[in-house]
Tab-separated table of C-alpha atoms and ligand atoms in Angstrom:
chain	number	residue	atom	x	y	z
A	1	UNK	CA	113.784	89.696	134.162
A	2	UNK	CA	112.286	86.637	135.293
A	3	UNK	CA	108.881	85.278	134.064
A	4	UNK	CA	107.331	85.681	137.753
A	5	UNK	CA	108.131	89.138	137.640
A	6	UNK	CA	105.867	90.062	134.343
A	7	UNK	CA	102.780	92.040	134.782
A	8	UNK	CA	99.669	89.174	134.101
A	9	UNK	CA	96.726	89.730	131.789
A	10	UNK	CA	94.053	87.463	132.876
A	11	UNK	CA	91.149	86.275	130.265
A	12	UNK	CA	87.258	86.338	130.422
A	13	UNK	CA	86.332	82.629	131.155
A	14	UNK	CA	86.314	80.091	128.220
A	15	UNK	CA	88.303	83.384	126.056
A	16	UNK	CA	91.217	80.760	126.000
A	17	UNK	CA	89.784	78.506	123.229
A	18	UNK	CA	91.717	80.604	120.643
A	19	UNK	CA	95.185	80.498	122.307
A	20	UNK	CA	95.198	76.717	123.558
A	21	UNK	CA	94.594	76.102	119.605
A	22	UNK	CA	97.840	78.071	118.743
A	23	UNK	CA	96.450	81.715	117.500
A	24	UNK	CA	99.341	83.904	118.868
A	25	UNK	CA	97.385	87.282	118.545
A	26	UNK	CA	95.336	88.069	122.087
A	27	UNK	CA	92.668	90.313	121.247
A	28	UNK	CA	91.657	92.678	123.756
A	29	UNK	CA	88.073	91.636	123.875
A	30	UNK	CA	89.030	88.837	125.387
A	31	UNK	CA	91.171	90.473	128.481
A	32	UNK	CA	88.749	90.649	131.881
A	33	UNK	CA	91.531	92.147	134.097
A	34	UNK	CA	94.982	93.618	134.149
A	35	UNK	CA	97.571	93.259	137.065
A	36	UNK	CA	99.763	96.236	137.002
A	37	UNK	CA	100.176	98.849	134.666
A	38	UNK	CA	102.044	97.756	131.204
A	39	UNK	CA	103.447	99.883	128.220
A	40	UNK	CA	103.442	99.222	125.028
A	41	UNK	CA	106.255	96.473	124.040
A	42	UNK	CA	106.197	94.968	127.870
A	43	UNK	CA	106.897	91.380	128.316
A	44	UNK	CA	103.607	90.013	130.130
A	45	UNK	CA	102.393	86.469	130.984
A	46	UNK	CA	98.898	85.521	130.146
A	47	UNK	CA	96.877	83.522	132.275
A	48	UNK	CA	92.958	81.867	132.463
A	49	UNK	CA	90.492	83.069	134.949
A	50	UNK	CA	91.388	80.546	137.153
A	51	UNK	CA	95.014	81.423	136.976
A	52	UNK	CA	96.832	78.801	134.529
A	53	UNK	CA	99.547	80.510	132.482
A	54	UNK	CA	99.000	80.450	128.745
A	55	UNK	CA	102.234	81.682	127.616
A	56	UNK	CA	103.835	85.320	127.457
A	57	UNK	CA	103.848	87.808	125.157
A	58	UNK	CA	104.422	91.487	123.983
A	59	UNK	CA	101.684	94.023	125.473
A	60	UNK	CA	100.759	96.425	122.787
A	61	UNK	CA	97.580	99.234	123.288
A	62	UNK	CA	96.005	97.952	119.622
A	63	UNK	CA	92.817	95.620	119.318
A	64	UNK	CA	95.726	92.832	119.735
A	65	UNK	CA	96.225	93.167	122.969
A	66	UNK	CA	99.263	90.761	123.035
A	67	UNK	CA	101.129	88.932	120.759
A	68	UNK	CA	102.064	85.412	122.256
A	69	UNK	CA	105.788	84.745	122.034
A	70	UNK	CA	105.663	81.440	123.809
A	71	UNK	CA	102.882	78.989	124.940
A	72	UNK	CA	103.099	77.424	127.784
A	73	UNK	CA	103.538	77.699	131.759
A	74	UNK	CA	107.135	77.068	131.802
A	75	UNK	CA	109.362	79.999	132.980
A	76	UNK	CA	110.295	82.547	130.691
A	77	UNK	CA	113.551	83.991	129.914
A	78	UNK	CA	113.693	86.584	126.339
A	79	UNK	CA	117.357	86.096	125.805
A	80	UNK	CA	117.209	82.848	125.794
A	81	UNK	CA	113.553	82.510	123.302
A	82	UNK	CA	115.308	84.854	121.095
A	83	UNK	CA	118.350	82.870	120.902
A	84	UNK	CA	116.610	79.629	120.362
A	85	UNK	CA	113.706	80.968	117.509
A	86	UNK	CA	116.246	82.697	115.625
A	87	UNK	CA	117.843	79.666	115.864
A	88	UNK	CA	114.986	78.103	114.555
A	89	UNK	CA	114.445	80.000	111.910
A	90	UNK	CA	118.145	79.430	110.668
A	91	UNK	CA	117.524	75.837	110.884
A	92	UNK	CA	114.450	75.751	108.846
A	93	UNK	CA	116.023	77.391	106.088
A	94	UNK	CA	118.758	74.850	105.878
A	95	UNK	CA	116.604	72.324	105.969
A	96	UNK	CA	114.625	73.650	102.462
A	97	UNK	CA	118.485	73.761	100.996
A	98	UNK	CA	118.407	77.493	100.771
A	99	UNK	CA	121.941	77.684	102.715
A	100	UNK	CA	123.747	76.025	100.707
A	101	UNK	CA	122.533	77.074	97.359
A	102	UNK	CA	125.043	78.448	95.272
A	103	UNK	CA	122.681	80.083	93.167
A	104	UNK	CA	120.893	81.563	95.799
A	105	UNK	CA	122.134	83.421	98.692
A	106	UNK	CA	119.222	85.994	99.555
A	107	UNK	CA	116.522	84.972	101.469
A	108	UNK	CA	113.710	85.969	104.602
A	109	UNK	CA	115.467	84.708	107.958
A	110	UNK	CA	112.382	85.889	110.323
A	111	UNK	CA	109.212	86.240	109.404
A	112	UNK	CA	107.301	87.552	111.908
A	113	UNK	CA	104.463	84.954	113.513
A	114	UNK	CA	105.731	82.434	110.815
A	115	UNK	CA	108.786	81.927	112.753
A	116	UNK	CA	107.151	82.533	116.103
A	117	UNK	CA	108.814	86.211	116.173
A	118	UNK	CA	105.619	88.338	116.141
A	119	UNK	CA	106.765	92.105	115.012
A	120	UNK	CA	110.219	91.187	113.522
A	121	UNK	CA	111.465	90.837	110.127
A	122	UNK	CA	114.934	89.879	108.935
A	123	UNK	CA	115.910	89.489	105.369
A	124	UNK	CA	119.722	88.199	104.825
A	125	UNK	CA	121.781	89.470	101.676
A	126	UNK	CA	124.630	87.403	100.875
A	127	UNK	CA	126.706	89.083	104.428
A	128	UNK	CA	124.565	91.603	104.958
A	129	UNK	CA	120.967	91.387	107.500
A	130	UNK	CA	118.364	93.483	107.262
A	131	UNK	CA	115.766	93.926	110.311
A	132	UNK	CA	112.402	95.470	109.969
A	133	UNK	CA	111.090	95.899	113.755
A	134	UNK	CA	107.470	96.239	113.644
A	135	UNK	CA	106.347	96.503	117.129
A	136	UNK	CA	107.887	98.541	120.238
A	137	UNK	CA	108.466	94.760	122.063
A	138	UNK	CA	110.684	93.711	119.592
A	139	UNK	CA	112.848	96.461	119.758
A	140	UNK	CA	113.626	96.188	122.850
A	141	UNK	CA	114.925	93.140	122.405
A	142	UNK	CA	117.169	94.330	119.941
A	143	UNK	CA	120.671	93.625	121.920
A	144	UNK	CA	119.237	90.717	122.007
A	145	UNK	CA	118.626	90.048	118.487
A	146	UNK	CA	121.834	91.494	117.024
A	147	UNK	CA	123.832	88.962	119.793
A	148	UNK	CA	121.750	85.927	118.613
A	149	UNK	CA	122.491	86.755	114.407
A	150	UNK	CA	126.036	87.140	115.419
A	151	UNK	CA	126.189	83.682	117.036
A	152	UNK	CA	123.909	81.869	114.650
A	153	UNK	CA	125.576	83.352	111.358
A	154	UNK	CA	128.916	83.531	112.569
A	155	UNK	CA	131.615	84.415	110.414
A	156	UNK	CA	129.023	84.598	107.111
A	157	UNK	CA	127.835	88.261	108.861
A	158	UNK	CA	129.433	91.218	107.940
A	159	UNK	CA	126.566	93.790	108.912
A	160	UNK	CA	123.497	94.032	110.486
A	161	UNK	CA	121.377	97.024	109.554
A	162	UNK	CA	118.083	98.207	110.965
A	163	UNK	CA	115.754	100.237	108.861
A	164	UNK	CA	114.005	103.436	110.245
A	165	UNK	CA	110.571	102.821	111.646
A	166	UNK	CA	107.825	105.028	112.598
A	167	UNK	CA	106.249	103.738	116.034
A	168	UNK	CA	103.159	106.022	115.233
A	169	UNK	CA	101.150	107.530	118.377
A	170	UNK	CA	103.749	110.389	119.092
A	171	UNK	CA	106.084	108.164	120.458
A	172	UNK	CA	108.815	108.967	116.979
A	173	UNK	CA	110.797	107.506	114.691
A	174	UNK	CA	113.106	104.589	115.061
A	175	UNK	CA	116.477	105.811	112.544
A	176	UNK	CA	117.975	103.411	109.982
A	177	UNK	CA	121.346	102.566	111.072
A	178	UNK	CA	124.070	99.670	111.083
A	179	UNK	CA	123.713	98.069	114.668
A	180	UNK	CA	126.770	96.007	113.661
A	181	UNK	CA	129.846	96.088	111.223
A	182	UNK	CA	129.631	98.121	108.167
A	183	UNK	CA	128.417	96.981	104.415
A	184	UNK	CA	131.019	96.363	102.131
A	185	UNK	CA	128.639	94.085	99.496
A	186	UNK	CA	125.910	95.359	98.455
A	187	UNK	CA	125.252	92.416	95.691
A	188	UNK	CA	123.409	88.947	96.444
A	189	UNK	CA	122.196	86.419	94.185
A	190	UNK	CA	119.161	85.097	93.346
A	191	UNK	CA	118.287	81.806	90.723
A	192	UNK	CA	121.689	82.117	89.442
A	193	UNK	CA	121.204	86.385	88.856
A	194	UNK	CA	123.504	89.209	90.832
A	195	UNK	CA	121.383	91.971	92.095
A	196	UNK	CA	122.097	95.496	94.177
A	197	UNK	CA	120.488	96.305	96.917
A	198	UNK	CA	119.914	99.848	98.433
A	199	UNK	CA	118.242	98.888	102.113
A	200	UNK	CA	119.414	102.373	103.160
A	201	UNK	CA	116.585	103.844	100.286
A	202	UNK	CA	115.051	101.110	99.029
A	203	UNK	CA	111.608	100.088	100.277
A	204	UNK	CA	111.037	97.372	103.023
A	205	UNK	CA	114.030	95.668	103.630
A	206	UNK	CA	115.594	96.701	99.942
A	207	UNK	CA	114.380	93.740	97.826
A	208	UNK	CA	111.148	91.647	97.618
A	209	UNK	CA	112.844	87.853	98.550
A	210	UNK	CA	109.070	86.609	98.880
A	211	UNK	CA	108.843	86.405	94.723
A	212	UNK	CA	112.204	84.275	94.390
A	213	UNK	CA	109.994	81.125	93.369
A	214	UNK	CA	107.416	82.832	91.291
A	215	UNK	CA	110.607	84.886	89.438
A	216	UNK	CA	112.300	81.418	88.577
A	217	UNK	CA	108.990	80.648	87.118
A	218	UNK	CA	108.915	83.673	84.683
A	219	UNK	CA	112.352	82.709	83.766
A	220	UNK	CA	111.412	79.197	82.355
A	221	UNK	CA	108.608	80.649	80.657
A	222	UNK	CA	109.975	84.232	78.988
A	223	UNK	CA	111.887	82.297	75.843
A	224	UNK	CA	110.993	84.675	72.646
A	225	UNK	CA	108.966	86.843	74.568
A	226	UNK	CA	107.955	90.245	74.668
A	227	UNK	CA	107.713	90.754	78.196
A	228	UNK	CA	106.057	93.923	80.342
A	229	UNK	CA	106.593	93.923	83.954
A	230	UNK	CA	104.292	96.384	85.666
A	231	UNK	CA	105.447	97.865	89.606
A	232	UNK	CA	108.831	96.856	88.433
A	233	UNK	CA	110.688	97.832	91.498
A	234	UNK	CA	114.341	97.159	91.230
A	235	UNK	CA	113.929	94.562	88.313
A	236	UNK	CA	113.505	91.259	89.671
A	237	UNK	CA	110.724	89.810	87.207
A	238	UNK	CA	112.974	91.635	83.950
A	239	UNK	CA	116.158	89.992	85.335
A	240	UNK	CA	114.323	87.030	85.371
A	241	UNK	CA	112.806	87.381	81.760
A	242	UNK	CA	115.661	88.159	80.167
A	243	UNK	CA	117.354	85.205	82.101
A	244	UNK	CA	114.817	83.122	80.517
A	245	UNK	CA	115.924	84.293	76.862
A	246	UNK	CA	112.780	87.197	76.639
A	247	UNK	CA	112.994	88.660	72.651
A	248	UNK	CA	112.673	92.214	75.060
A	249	UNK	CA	111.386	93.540	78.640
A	250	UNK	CA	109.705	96.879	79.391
A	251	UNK	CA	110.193	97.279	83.056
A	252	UNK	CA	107.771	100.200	84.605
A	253	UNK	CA	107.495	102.062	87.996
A	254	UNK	CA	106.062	105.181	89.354
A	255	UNK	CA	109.416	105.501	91.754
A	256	UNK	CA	112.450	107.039	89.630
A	257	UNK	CA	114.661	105.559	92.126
A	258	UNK	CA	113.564	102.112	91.803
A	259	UNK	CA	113.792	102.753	87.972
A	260	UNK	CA	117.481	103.239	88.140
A	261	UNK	CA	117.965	100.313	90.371
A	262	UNK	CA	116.187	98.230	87.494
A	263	UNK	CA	118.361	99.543	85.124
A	264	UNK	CA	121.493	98.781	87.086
A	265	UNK	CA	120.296	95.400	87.766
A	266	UNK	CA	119.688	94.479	84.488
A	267	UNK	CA	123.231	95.862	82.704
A	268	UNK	CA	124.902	93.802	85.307
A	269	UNK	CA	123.562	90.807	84.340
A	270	UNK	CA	122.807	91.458	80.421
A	271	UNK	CA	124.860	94.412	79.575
A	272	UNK	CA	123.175	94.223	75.754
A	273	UNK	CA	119.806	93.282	76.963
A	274	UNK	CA	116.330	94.386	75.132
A	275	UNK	CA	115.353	96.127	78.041
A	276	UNK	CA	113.697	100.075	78.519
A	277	UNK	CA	112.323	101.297	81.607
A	278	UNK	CA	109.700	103.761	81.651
A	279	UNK	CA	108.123	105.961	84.530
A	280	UNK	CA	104.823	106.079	85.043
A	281	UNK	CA	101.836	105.403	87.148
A	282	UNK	CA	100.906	101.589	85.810
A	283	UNK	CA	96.975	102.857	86.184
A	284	UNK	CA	97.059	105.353	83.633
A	285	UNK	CA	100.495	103.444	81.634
A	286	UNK	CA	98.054	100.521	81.201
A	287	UNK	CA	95.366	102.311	79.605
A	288	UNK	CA	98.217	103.349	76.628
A	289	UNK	CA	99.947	100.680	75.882
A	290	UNK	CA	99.419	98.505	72.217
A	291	UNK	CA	98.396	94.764	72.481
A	292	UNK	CA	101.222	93.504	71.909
A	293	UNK	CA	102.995	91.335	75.174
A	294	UNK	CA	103.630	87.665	75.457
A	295	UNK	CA	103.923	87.930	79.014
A	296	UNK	CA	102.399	90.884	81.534
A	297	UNK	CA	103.600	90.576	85.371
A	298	UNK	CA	101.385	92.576	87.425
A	299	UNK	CA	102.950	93.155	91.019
A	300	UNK	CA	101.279	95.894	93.224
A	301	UNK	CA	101.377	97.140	96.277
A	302	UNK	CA	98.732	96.112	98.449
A	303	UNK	CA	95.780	97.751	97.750
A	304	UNK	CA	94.052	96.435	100.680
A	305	UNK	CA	96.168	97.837	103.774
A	306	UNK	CA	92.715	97.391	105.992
A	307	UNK	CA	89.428	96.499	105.887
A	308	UNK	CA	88.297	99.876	105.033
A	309	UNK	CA	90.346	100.123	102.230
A	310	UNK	CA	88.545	96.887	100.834
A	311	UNK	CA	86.324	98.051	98.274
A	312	UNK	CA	88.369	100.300	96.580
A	313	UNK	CA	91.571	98.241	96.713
A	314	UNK	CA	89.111	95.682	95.014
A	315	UNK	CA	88.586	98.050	91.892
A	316	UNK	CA	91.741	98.934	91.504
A	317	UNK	CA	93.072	95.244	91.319
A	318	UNK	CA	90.370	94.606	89.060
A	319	UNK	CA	90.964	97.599	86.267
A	320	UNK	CA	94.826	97.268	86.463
A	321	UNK	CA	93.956	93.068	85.579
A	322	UNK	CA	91.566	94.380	82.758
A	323	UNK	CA	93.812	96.913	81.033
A	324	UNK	CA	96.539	94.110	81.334
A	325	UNK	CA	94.031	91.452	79.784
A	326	UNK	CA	93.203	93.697	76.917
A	327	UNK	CA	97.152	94.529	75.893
A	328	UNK	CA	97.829	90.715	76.560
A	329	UNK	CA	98.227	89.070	72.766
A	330	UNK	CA	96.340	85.905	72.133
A	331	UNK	CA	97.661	82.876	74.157
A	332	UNK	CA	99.766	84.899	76.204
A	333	UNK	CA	100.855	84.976	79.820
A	334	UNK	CA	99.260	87.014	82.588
A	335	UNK	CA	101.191	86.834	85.956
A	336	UNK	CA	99.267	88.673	88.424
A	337	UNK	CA	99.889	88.926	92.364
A	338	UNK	CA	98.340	90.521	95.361
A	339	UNK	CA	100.432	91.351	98.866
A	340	UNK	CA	96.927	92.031	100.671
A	341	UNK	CA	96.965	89.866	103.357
A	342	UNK	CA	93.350	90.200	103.239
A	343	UNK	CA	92.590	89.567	99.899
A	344	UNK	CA	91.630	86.137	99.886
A	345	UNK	CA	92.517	83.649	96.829
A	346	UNK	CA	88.424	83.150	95.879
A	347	UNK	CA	88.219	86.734	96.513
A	348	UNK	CA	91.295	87.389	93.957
A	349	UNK	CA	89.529	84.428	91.491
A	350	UNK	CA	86.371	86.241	91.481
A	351	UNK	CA	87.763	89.760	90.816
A	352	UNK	CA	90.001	88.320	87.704
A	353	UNK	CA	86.333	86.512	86.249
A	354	UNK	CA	84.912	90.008	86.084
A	355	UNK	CA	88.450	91.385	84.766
A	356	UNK	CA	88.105	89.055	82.003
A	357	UNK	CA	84.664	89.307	81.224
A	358	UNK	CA	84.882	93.584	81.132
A	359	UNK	CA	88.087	93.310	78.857
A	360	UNK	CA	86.093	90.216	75.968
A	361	UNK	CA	88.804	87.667	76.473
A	362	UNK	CA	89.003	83.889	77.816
A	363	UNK	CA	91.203	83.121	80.585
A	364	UNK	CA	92.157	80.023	82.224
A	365	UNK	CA	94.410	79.049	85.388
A	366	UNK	CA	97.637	77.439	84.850
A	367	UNK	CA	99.146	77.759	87.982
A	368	UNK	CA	98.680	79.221	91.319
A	369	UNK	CA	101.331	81.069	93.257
A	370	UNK	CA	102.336	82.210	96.742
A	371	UNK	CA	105.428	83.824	98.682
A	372	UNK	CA	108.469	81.989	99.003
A	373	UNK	CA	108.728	79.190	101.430
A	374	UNK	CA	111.355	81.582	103.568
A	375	UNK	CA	108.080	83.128	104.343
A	376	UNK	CA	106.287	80.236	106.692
A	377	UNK	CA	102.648	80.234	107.658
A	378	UNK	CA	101.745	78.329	110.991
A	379	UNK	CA	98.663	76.564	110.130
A	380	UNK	CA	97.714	78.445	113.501
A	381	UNK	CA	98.080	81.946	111.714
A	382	UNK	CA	96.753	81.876	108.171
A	383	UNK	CA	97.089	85.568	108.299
A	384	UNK	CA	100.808	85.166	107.357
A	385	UNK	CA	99.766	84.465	104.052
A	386	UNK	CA	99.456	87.466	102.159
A	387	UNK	CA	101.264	87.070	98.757
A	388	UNK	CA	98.702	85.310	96.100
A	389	UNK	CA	98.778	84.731	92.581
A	390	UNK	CA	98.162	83.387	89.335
A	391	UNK	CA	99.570	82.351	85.891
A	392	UNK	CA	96.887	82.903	83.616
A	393	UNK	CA	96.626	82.092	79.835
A	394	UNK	CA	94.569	85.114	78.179
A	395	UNK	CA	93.605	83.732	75.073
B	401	SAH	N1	107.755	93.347	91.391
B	401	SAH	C1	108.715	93.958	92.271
B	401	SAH	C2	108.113	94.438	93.579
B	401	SAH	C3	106.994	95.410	93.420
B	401	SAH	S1	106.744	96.410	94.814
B	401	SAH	C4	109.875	93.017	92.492
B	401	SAH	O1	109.860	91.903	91.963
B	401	SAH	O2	110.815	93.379	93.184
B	401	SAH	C5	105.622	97.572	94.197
B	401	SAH	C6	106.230	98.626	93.284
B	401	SAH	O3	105.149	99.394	92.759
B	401	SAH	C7	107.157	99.631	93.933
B	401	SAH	O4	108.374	99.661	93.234
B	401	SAH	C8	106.452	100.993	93.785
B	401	SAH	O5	107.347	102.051	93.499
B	401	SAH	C9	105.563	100.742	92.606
B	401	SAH	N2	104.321	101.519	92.515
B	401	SAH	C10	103.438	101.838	93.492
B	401	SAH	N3	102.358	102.446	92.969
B	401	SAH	C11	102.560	102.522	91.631
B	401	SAH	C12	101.816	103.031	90.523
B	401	SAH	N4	100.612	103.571	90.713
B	401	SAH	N5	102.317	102.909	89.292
B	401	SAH	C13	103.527	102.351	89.092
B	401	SAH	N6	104.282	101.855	90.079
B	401	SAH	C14	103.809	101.930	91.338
């Protein structure tokens, strides 16, 4: 379709303050007037009151009315933007050497607004993609996409497979299925360790790539170490320890399946390893265990998914930091994360002082952490920052 052809959203006068700066979310308080009738996922061009195009972007029925693809007045063609971001992306991966790590050969491809994709997500596993479509938009561009990951990973793809997806408001469910070539490796490596991935079962895209950096981290501090990894998922903090020489690792979960994972991981990499898993709900686990780790990684799920959610989500990072605090031995380790995007990091600091103070013990920063730099934030859209955390020392 060409970009004249695109139904126009027009803005309230001076409501373009936001967009000329780079914010690629539209809200619809902003919108005066409509020309023509879009769906949700329709390609529309945005313009000022006095007609200037801003850019174009996916129509969607939410309080983001549209979520800018590309700025500018310039004619618009989808094909070719896809081609050319995913591009992009590939290109700034390279250019942080994570193509041609040998060590390394797992990592985020597309991340949503952080690689100017708004509603896709594409993880890469050694031959294997991974897309998460978040948004009705991007899916339609999906011929698109697939033809654009065969041309930019060439011969390196052997399968591109799209996870189900529920696109909420009736309209159904989106099934998991390969939209090209067929796995036939289901390991990748990360820091030097071989792990399985189940992206038919697993949750998200199979594995959590955004905690490569802060996993390498664990690994050069775990020597000697009784290590417990809370919200273990498939193992990628006890891989990590017990690649760092931990003394042993208890890896817990409250999902049986991702339990089994762990274990796998970890026998493929340390077949005589110090390692139990244990399921269990970490909030109640917590409350049981003796005070006796080196090193406690705390990674939850977001407890935060929206702003109503806040307070609670707020308690519940606080008690789980608490309990952890109290089991922690003198002078040990606390790694402790949050994936709510809207969790800020003073908001995280403060909830930790009064985790501290409730469980008696001294704590100091050592080191912040974030996601992995596969996971870009335009300075534009600080809301692509979600993962935050911290090393502590709990003495
Ligand atoms: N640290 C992991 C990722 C954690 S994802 C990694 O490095 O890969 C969050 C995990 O928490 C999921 O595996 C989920 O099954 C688990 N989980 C969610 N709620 C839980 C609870 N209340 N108790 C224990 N595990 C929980």
């Amino acid at each position: 379709m060409s970009s004249a052809n695109y139904q126009r959203v027009i803005l309230h006068p001076s409501r373009d303050v936001s967009l000329r700066r780079g914010h690629p979310w539209l809200f619809s308080g902003a919108v005066a007037k409509v020309e023509g009738k879009p769906n949700p996922g329709d390609l529309v061009s945005v313009h000022t009151s006095d007609g200037e195009t801003l850019g174009y972007g996916h129509w969607s029925v939410s309080s983001i009315a549209v979520k800018i693809l590309e700025f500018g007045s310039q004619p618009f063609d989808e094909a070719k933007f896809i081609q050319q971001a995913i591009a992009a992306a590939y290109a700034r991966r390279r250019a942080i050497g994570l193509l041609d790590s040998t060590d390394t050969d797992g990592y985020r491809l597309v991340h949503a607004e952080g690689d100017k994709l708004p509603g896709l997500i594409i993880d890469v596993f050694s031959t294997s993609c991974v897309i998460q479509f978040q948004s009705e938009g991007m899916l339609r561009l999906r011929d698109e996409i697939v033809a654009a990951l065969r041309e930019v990973l060439g011969s390196k793809l052997q399968c591109i497979y799209q996870k189900a997806f529920d696109l909420g408001e009736k309209r159904g469910e989106v099934e998991g299925q390969y939209l090209f070539g067929q796995a036939s490796l289901r390991n990748f490596r990360e820091n030097g360790m071989t792990f399985l991935v189940d992206w038919e079962r697993g949750q998200k895209t199979g594995f959590f790539l955004d905690q490569r950096e802060n996993r390498a981290l664990v690994q050069k501090m775990a020597r000697g170490k009784s290590v417990l990894n809370c919200f273990s998922y498939s193992g990628g903090f006890s891989v990590a320890a017990l690649a760092g020489g931990a003394h042993s690792v208890l890896s817990v979960d409250s999902s049986r399946a991702a339990l089994a994972l762990c274990a796998e991981n970890v026998t493929l990499n340390f077949p005589a390893a110090n390692h139990k898993c244990q399921e269990a709900d970490c909030l109640q686990f917590l409350h049981t265990i003796p005070p006796d780790y080196d090193l406690i990684v705390l990674d939850p799920p977001a407890f935060i998914k929206h702003r109503g959610a806040f307070k609670g989500g707020l308690k519940g990072y606080e008690t789980i930091n608490f309990l952890a605090m109290q089991a922690a031995r003198p002078h040990s380790l606390l790694f402790t994360f949050s994936c709510s995007q809207l969790l800020s990091k003073e908001d995280f600091w403060e909830l930790l002082t009064r985790s501290a103070a409730r469980a008696g013990r001294e704590a100091r920063v050592l080191q912040y952490l974030r996601q992995a730099p596969c996971h870009p934030v335009p300075l534009t859209h600080p809301e692509s920052d979600y993962l935050k955390g911290f090393v502590l020392e709990i003495s």
